[in-house]
Short mmCIF file of C-alpha atoms and ligand atoms in Angstrom, two decimals:
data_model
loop_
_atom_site.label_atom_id
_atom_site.label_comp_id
_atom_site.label_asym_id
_atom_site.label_seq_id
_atom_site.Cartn_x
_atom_site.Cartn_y
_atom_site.Cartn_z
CA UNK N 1 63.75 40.52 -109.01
CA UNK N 2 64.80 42.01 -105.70
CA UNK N 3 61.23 41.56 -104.84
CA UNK N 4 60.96 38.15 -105.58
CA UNK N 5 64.64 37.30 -103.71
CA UNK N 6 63.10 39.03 -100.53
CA UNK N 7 60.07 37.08 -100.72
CA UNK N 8 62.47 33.71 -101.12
CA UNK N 9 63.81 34.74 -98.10
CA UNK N 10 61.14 35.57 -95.76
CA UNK N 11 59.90 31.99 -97.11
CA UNK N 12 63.11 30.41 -95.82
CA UNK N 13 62.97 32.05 -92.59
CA UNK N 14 58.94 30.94 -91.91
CA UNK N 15 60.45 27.32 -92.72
CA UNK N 16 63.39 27.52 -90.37
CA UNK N 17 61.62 29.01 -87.24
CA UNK N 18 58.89 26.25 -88.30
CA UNK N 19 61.47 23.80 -87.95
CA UNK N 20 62.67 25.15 -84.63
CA UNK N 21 59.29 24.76 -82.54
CA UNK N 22 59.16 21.93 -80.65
CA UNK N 23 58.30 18.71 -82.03
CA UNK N 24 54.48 18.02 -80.12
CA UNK N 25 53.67 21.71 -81.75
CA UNK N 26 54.24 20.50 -85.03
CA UNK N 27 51.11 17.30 -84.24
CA UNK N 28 49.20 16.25 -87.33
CA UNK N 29 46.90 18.92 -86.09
CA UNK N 30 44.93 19.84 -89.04
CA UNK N 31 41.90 22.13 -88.48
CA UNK N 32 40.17 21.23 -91.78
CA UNK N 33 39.03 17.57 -90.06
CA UNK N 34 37.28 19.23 -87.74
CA UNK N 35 33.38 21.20 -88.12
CA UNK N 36 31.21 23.60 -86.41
CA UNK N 37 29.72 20.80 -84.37
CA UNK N 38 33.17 20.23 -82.78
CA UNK N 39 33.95 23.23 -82.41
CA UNK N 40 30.58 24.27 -80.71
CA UNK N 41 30.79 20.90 -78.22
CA UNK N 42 34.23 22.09 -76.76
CA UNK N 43 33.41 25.71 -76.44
CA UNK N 44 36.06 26.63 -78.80
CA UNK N 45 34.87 29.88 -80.51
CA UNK N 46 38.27 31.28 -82.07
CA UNK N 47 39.11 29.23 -84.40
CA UNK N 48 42.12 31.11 -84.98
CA UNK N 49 43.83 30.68 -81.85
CA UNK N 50 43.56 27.20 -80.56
CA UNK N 51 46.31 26.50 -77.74
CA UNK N 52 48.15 22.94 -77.65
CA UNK N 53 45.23 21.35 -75.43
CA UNK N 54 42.04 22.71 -77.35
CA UNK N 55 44.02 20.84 -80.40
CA UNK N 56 44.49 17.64 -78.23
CA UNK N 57 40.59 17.82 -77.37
CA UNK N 58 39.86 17.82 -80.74
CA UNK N 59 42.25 15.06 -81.86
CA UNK N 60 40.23 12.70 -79.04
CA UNK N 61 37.23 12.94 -81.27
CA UNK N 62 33.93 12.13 -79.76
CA UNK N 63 34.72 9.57 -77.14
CA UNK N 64 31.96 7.93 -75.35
CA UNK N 65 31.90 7.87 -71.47
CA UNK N 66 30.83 4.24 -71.29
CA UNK N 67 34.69 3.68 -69.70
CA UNK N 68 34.07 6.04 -67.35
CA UNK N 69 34.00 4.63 -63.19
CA UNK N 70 34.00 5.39 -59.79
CA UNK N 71 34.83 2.93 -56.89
CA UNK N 72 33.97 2.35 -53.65
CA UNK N 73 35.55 -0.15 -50.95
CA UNK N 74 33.95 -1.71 -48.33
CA UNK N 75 34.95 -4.44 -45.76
CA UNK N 76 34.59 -8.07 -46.12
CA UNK N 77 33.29 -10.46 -43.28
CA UNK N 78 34.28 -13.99 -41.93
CA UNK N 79 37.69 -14.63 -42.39
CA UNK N 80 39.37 -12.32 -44.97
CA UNK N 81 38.64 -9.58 -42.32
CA UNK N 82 40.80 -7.88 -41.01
CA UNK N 83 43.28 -9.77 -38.67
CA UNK N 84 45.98 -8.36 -36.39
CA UNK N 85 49.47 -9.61 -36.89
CA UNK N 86 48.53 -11.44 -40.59
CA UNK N 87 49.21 -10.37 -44.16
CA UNK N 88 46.78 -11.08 -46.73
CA UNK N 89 47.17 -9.74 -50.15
CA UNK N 90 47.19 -9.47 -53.65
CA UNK N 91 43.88 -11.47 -54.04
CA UNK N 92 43.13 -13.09 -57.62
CA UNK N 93 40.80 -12.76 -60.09
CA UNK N 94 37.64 -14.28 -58.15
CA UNK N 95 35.97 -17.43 -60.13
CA UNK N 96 33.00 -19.88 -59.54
CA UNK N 97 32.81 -22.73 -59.01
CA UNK N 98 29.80 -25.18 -58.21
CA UNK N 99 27.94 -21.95 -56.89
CA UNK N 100 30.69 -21.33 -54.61
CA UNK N 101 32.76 -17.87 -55.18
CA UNK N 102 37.05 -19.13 -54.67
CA UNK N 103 40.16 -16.35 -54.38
CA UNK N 104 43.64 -17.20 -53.97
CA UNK N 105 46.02 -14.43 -51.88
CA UNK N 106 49.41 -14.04 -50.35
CA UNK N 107 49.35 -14.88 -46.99
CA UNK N 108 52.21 -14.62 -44.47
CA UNK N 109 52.80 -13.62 -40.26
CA UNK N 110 54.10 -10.92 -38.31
CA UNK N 111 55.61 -8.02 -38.84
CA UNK N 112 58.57 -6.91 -41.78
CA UNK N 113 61.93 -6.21 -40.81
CA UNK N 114 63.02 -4.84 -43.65
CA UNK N 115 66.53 -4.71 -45.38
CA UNK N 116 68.15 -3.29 -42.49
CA UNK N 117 69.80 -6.18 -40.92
CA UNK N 118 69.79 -10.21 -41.72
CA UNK N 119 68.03 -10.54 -44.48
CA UNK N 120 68.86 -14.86 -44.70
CA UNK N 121 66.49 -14.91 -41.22
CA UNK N 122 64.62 -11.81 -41.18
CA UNK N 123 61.55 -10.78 -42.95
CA UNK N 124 61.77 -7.64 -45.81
CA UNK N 125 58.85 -6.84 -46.99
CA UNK N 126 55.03 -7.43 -46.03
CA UNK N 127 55.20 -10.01 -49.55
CA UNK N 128 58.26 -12.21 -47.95
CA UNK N 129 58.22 -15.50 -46.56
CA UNK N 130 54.56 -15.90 -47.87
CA UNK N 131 52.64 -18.79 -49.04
CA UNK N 132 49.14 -18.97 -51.29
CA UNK N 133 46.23 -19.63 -49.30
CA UNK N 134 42.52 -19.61 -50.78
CA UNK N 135 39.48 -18.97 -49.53
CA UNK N 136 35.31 -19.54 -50.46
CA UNK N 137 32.27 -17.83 -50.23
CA UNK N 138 28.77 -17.91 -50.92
CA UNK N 139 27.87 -14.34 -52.05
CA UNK N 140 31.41 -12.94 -52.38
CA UNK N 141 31.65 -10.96 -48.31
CA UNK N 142 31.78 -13.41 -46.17
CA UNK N 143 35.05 -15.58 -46.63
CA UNK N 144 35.65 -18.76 -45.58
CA UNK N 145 39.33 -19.75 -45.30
CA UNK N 146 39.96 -23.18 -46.46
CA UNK N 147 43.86 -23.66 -45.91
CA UNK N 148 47.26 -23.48 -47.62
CA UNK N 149 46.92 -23.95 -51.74
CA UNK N 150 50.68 -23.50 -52.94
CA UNK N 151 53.58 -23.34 -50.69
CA UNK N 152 57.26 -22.29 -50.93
CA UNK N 153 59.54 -25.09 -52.39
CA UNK N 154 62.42 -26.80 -50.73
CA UNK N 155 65.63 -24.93 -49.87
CA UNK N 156 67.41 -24.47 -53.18
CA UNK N 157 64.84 -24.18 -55.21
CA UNK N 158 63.91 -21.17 -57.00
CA UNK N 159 60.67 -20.59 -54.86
CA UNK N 160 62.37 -21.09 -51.64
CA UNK N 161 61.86 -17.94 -49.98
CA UNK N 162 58.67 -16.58 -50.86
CA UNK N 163 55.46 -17.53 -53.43
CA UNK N 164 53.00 -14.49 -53.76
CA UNK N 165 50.95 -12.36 -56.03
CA UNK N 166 48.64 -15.06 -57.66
CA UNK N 167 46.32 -15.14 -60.45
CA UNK N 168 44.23 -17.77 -61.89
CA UNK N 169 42.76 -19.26 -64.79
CA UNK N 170 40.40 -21.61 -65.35
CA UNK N 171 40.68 -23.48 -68.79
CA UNK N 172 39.36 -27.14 -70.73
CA UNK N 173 38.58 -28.63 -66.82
CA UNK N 174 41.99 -27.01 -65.41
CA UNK N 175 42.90 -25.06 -62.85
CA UNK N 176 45.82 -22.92 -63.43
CA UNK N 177 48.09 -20.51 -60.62
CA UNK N 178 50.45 -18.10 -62.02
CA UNK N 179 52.76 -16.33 -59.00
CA UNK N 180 55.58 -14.49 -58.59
CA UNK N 181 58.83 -16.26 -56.42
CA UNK N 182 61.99 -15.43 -54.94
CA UNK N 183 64.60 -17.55 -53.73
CA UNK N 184 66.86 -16.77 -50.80
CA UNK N 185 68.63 -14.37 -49.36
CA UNK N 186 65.93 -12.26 -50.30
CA UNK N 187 68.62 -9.21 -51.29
CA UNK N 188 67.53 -5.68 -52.83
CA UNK N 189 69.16 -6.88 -55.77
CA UNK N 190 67.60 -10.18 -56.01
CA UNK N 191 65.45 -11.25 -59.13
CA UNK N 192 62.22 -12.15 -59.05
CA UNK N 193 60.52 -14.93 -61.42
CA UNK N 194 56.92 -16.25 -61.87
CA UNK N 195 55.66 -20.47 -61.42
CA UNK N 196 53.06 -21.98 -61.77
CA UNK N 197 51.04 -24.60 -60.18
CA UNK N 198 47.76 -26.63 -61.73
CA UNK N 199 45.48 -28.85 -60.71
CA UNK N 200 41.98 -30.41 -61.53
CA UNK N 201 39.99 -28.74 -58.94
CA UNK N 202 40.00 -25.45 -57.07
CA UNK N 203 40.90 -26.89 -54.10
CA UNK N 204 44.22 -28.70 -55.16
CA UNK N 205 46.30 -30.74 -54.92
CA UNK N 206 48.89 -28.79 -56.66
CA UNK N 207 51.02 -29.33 -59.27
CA UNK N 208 53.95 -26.85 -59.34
CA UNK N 209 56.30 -26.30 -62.34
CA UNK N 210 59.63 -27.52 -62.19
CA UNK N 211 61.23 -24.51 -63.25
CA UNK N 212 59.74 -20.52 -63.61
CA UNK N 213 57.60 -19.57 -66.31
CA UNK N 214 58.95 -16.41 -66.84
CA UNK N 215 62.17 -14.54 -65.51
CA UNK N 216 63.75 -10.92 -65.89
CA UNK N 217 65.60 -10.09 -68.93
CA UNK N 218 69.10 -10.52 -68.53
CA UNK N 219 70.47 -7.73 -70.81
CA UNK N 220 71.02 -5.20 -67.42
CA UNK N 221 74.58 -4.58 -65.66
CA UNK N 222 74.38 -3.67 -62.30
CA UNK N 223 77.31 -1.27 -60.90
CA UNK N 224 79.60 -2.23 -57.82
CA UNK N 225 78.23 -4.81 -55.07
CA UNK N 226 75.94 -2.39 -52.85
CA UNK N 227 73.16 -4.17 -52.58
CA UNK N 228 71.17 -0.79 -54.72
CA UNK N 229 68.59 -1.15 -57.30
CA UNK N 230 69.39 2.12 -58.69
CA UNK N 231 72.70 1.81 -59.79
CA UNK N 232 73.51 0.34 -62.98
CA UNK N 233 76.17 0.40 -65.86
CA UNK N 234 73.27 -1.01 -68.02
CA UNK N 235 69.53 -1.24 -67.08
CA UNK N 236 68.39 -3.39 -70.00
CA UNK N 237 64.60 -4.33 -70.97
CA UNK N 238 62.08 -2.68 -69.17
CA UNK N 239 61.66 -6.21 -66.90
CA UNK N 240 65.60 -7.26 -66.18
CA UNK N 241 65.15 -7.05 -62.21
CA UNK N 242 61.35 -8.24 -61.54
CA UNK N 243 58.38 -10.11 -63.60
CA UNK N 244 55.70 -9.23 -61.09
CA UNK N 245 51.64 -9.78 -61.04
CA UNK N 246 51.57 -12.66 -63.92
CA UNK N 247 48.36 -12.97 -65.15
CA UNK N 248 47.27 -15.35 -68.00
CA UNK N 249 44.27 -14.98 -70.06
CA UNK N 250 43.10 -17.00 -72.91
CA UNK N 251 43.16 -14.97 -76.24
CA UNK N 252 42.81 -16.04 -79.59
CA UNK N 253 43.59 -19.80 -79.59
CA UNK N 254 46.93 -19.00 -77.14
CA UNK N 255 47.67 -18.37 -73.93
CA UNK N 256 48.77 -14.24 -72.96
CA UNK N 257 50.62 -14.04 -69.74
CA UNK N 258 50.35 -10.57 -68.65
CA UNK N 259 52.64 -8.72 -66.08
CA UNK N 260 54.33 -6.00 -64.75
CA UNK N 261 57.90 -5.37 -65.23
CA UNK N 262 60.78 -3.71 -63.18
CA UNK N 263 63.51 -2.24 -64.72
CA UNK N 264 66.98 -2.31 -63.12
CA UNK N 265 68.09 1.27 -62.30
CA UNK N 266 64.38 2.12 -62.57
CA UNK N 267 63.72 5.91 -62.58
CA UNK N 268 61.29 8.17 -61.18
CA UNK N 269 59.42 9.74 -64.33
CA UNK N 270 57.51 12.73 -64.55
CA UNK N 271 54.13 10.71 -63.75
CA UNK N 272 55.80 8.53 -60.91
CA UNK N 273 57.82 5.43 -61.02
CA UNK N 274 58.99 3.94 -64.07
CA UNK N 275 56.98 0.67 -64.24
CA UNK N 276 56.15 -0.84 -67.23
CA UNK N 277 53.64 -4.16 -68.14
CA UNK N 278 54.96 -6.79 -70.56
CA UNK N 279 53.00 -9.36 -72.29
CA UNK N 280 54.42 -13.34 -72.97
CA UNK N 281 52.41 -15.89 -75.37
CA UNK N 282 52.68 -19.46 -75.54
CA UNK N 283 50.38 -21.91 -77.15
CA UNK N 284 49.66 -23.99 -74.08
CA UNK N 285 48.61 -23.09 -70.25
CA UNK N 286 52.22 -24.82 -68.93
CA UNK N 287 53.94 -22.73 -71.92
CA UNK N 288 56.41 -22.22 -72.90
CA UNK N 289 55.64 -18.45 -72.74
CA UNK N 290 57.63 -16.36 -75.26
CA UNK N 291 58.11 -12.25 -74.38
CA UNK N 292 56.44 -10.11 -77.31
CA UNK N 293 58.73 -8.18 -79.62
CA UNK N 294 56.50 -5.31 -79.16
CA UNK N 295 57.08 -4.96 -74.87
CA UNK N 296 56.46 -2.66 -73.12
CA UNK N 297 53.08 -2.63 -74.07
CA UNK N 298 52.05 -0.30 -71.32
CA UNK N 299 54.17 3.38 -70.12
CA UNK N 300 52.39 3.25 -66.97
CA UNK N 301 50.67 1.01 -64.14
CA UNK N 302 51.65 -1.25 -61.58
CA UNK N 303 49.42 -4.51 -60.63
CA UNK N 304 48.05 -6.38 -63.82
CA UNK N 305 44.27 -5.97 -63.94
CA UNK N 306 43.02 -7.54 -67.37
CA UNK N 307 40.18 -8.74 -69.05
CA UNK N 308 38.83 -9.88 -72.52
CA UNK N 309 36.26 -7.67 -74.29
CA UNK N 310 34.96 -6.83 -77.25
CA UNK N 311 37.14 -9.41 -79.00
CA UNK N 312 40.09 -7.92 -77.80
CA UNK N 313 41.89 -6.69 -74.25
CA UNK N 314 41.28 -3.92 -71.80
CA UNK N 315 43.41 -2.92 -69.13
CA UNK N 316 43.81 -0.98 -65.94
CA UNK N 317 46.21 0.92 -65.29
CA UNK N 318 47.16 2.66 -62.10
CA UNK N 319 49.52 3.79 -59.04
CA UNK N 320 52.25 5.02 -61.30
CA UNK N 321 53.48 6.19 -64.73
CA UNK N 322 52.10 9.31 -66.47
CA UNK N 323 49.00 7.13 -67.60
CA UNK N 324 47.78 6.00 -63.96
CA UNK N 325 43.89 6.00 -63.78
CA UNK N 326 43.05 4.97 -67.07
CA UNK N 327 41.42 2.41 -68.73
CA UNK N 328 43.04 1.01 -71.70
CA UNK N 329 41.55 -1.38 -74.76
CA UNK N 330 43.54 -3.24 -77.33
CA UNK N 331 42.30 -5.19 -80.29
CA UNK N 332 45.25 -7.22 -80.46
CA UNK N 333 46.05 -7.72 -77.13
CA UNK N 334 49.36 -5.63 -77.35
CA UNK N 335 48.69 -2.12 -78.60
CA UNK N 336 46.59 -0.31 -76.10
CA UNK N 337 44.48 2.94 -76.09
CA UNK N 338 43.23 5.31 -73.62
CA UNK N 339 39.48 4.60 -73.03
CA UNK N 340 38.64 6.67 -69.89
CA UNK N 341 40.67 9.07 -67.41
CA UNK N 342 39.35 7.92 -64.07
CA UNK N 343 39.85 9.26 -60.60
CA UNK N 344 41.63 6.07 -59.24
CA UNK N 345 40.92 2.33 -58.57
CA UNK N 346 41.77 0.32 -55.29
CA UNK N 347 44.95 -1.69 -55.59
CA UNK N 348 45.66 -5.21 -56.26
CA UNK N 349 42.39 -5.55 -58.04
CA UNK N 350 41.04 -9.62 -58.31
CA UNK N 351 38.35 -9.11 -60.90
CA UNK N 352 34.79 -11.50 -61.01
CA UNK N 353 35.70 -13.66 -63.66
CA UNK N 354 32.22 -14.86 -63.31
CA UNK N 355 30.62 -11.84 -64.45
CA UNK N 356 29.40 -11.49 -68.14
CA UNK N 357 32.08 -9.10 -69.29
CA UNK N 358 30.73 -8.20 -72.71
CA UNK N 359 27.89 -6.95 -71.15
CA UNK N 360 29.33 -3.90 -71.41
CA UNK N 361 32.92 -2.35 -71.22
CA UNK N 362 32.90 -2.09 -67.80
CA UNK N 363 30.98 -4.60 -66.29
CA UNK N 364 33.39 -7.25 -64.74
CA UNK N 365 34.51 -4.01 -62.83
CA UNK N 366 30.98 -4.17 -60.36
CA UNK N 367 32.57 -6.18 -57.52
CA UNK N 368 35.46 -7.83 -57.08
CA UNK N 369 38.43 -7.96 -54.15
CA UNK N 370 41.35 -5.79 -53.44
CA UNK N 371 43.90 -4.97 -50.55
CA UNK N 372 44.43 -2.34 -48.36
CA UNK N 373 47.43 -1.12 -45.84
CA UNK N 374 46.49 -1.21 -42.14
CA UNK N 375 49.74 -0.39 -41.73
CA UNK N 376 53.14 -0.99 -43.67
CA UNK N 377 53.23 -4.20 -41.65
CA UNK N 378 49.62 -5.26 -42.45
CA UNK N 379 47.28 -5.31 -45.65
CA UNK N 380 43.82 -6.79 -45.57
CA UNK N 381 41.70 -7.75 -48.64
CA UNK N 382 38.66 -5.64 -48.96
CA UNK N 383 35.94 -6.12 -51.63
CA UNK N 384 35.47 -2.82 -53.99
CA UNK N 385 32.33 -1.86 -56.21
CA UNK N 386 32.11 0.38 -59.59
CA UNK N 387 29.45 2.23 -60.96
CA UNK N 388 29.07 4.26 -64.55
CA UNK N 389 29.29 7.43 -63.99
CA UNK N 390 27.11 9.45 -67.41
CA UNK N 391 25.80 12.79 -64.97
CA UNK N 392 26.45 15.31 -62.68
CA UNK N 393 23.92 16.83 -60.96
CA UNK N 394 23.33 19.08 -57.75
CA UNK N 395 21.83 18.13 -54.95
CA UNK N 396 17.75 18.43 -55.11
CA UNK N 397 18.08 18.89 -58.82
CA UNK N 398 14.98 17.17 -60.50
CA UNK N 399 13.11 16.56 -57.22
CA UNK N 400 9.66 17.81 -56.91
CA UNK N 401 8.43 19.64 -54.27
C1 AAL W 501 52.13 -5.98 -55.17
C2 AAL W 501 52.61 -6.47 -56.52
C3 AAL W 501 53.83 -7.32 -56.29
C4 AAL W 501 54.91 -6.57 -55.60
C5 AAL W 501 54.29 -6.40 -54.26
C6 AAL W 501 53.85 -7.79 -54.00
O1 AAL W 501 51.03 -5.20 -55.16
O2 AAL W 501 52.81 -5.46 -57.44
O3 AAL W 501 53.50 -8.29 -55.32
O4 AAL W 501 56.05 -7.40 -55.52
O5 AAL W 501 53.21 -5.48 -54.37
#
């Protein structure tokens, strides 16, 4: 009896220090899923003692490298080269049209004074007081800049001050540009809201929207009047300061407006800043566009880079967040997996819509635009390319002699 009272207890105690271990040590690890073939490909020979990261190789299964890039940027020629004292940015997605390659950017002058003094007259960042501009090319280097496509509204109206970061979609003979806008004084503290603008051709006119498209959640409660971003009674939904980088893709029979969301009294997280993307639906191009229950739908990322595949949605996601530099796939368009750890993407990406993205995962990745800092004053857009990469090999390795 004592016997059995001791054993009772020793049973107890193996289920309370169980309990204690932290909670990612008690995973749905189970090591009867896995067989000597796993085992073997990781180079896991102790099956006894498997540490917390030979469990999480195992739990990733057998995944295929076809998500698997490197980039490479190179300059462009004609006009989007580089130009002293101008700020192009942020290019969109490039289409074609009539054998002619078009990409919208944010375009704007001189140098940024920052927050430092007026802001009502003064420049703060490289992205204020911009307009969209668009340019064309033949074979997707050398530019031609054709003009001014959307600029900043009257004064009072919410685009006033600044209309930048543009995406667009082409869709039943339309022409469709989603941006982000700010209206003046251009504070730290200021929101930030996306329009749009469509039109029957690629080269305008313009129709812009009366009213924004999408705007921060209002659930956040900022703390005193300092004109600080950090300091908040409440920060609310993961988007209550900015909706940034809109981008809308057509997905099964409605309309997804991507984009990235800033957070009042956002945080700096153990992978980087805490920036989040959001998605909103509606059922037409012109909306309205209704957040998803299920947002964030990203922990990670910063400039939207999306594109349909496979019947469903893969993302990019980099600069911050403790899932930078990978790719990401979602059947639904909302809950997204890891697909491939890569080393890092340029910025700002504007993919070829053109190319035949089911070709293969990453295809629409081959070419496409991005921009790059000259200085904090000046950014540039540059075109990037992406290959597979499926081996490693030294140098001279399979050359004969
Ligand atoms: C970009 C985008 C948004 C930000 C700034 C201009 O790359 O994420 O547009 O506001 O930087």
């Amino acid at each position: 009896m004592k016997r059995l009272l001791n054993l009772l207890l020793i049973a107890l105690f193996a289920g309370v220090t169980a309990c204690n271990c932290n909670k990612e040590n008690q995973s749905d690890f189970d090591i009867r899923n896995y067989n000597d073939a796993d085992f073997d490909r990781l180079g896991i020979s102790d099956k006894n003692h498997l540490s917390e990261a030979s469990k999480r190789a195992l739990k990733w299964g057998k995944m295929s490298n076809e998500w698997f890039i490197e980039f490479e940027v190179s300059d462009l020629k004609g006009d989007l080269a580089y130009e002293e004292g101008v700020v192009r940015r942020d290019p969109s997605a490039v289409i074609k049209v009539n054998d002619k390659y078009y990409v919208w950017y944010t375009k704007s002058t001189g140098p940024t004074q920052g927050f430092g003094g007026d802001v009502e007259n003064e420049k703060v960042f490289p992205w204020d007081r911009c307009d969209i501009w668009y340019a064309t090319s033949k074979d997707g280097i050398t530019w031609k800049e054709e003009g001014l496509a959307v600029g900043r509204g009257p004064k009072g109206a919410y685009d006033d001050r600044s209309v930048f970061t543009v995406e667009v979609m082409q869709w039943d003979g339309m022409y469709y540009l989603s941006y982000q806008t700010v209206k003046s004084p251009y504070t730290v503290r200021v929101k930030n809201q996306v329009g749009l603008a469509w039109s029957n051709s690629p080269d305008g006119p313009w129709v812009k929207s009366e009213k924004p498209i999408l705007s921060p959640a209002d659930n956040g409660v900022w703390k005193g009047e300092e004109q600080d971003r950090f300091s908040v009674l409440k920060k609310g939904d993961f988007d209550s300061h900015k909706v940034h980088d809109p981008c809308i893709i057509p997905f099964n029979g409605k309309f997804y407006l991507y984009y990235k969301g800033e957070q009042m009294g956002e945080e700096i997280t153990f992978g980087g800043r805490q920036i989040r993307h959001g998605v909103a639906i509606a059922d037409k191009p012109k909306g309205p566009y209704v957040k998803s229950p299920y947002n964030p739908i990203s922990n990670s990322g910063h400039e939207i880079c999306v594109w349909p595949y496979n019947g469903g949605i893969a993302s990019l996601i980099t600069t911050d967040g403790p899932e930078k530099n990978t790719i990401q796939w979602s059947p639904d368009g909302i809950n997204f997996s890891i697909k491939s750890v890569i080393k890092g993407a340029p910025h700002a990406i504007g993919l070829n819509r053109s190319a035949d993205s089911e070709k293969e995962p990453t295809e629409i990745l081959r070419w496409g635009l991005t921009h790059e800092y000259k200085s904090y004053d000046y950014q540039y857009i540059r075109r990037f390319t992406s290959r597979r990469i499926v081996a490693h090999k030294a140098k001279g390795v399979g050359l004969k002699k």
